[in-house]
Coordinates of C-alpha atoms in Angstrom, one line a residue:
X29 CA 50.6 -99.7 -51.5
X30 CA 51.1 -99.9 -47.8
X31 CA 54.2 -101.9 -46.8
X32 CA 52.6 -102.7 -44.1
X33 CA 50.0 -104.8 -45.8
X34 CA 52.6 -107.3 -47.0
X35 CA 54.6 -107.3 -43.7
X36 CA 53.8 -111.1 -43.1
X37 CA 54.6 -111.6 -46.6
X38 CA 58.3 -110.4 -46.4
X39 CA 58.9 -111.8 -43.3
X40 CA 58.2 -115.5 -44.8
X41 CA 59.9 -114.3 -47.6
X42 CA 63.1 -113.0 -45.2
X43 CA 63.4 -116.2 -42.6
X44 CA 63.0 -118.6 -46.1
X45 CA 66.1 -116.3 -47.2
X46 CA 67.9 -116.8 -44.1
X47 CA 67.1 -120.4 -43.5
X48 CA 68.3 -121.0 -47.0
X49 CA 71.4 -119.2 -47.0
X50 CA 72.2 -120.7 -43.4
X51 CA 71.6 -124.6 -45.0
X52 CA 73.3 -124.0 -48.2
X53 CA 76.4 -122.4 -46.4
X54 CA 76.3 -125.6 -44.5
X55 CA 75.8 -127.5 -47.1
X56 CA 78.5 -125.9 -49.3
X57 CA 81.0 -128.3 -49.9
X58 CA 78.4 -131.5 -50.2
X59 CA 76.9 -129.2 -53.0
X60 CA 79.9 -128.7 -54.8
X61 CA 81.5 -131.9 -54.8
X62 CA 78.3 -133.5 -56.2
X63 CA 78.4 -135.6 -59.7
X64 CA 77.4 -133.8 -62.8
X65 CA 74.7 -136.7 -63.9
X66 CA 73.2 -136.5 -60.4
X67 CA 72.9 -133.0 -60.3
X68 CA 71.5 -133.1 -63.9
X69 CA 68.6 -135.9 -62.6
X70 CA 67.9 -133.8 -59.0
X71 CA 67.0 -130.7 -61.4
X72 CA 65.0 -132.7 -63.9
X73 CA 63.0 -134.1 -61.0
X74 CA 62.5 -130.7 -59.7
X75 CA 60.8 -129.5 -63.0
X76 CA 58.9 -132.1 -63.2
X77 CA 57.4 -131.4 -59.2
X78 CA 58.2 -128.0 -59.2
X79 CA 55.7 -127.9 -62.9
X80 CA 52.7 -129.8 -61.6
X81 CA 53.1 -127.6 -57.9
X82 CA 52.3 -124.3 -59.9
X83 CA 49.5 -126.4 -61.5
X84 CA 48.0 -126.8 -58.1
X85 CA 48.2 -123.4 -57.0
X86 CA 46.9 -121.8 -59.7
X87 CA 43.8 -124.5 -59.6
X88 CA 43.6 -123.8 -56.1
X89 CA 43.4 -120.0 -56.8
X90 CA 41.2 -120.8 -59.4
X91 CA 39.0 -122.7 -56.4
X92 CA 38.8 -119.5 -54.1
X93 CA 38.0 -117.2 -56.7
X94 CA 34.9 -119.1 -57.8
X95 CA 33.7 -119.3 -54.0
X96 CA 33.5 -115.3 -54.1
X97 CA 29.6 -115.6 -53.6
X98 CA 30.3 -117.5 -50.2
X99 CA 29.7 -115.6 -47.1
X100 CA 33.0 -116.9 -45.6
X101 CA 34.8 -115.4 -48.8
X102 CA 32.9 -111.9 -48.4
X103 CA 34.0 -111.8 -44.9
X104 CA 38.0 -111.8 -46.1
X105 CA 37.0 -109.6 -48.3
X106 CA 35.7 -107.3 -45.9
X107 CA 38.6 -107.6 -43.4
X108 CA 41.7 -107.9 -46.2
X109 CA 42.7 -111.3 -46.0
X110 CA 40.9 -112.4 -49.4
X111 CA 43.7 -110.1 -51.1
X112 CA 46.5 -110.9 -48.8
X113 CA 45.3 -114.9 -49.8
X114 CA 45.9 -114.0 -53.3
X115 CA 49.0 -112.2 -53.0
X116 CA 50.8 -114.8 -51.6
X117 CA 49.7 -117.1 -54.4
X118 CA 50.7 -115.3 -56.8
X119 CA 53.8 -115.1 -54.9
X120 CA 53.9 -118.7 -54.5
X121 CA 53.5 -119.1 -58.3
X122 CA 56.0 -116.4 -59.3
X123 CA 58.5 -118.4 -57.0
X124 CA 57.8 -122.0 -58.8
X125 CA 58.3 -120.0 -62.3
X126 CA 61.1 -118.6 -61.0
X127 CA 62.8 -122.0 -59.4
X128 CA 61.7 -123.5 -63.1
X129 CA 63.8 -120.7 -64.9
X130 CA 66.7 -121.5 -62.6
X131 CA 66.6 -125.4 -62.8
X132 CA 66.4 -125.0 -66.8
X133 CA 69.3 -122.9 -66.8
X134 CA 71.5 -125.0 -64.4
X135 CA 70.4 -127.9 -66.4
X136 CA 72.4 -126.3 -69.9
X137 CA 75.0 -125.1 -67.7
X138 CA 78.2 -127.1 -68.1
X139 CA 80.8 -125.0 -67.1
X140 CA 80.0 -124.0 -63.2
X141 CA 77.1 -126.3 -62.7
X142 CA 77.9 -127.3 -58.9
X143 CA 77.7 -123.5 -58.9
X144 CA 74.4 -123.1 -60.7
X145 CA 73.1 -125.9 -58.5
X146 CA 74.2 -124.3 -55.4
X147 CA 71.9 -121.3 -56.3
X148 CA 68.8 -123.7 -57.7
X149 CA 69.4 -125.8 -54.4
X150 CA 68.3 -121.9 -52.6
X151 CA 66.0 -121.5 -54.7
X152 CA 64.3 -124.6 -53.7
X153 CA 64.4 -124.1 -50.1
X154 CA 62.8 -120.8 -50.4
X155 CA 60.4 -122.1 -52.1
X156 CA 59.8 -125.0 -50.1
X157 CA 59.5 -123.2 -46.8
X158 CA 57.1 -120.5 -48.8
X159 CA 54.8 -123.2 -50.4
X160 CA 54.7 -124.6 -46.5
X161 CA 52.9 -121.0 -45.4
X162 CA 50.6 -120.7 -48.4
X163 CA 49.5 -124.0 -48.0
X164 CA 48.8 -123.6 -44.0
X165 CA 46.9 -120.7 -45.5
X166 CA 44.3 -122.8 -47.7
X167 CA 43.7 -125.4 -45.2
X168 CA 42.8 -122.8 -42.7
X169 CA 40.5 -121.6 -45.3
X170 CA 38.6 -124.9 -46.5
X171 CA 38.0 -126.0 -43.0
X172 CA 35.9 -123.6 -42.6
X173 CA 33.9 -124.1 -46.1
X174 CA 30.7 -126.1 -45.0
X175 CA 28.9 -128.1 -48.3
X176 CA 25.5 -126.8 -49.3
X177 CA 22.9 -128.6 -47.3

């Protein structure tokens, strides 16, 4: 595999990185000094979006895979950006699983859980900003699907 394939890829991935590093080093001692129950109900909320996010990816994946016999399909094919499309949505849903894992286990942590929520809260962001790419990604996709006539 050609790193240079997945340049775009890891760059998202790297300025999402940055950007959340930068916010939560900014955000440091807001994140710390938060209340136990309200850190407990930001994490459940996030599940709960976090959860039905991966369920639209994966449908949405599911979407673009079944429009294979469509000549706009064939041509990303052809030119590479059908499997750079899927990459980064299965990057997108590794991410979600990833922020889930995190959230569950900042949720049973008792101990260090401003900690634990420090981390989650970077998880989110680089999340967030990824999910912001892939989706720009779709769109520019579907606008160019035309119905059957």
């Amino acid at each position: 595999m050609k790193l240079n394939k997945y340049a775009e890829i890891l760059k998202w991935l790297a300025l999402s990185l940055i950007i959340s590093v930068v916010l939560c080093v900014l955000l440091y001692n807001e994140i710390l000094n938060t209340s136990s129950i309200m850190i407990n109900e930001v994490l459940k909320t996030l599940i709960t979006l976090f959860g039905t996010m991966l369920g639209f990816v994966l449908t949405l994946m599911a979407i673009v895979i079944s429009l294979i016999d469509k000549r706009l399909i064939k041509n990303m094919v052809k030119s590479g950006h059908y499997n750079n499309l899927l990459m980064s949505s299965k990057l997108l849903s590794l991410l979600y699983f990833i922020s889930i894992a995190i959230y569950l286990v900042a949720l049973m942590v008792t101990v260090r859980q401003p900690c634990a929520f420090l981390i989650s809260s970077g998880a989110t962001l680089i999340t967030a900003i990824y999910s912001l790419r892939t989706a720009y990604k779709f769109f520019q996709i579907f606008k160019h699907i035309e119905p059957n006539k």
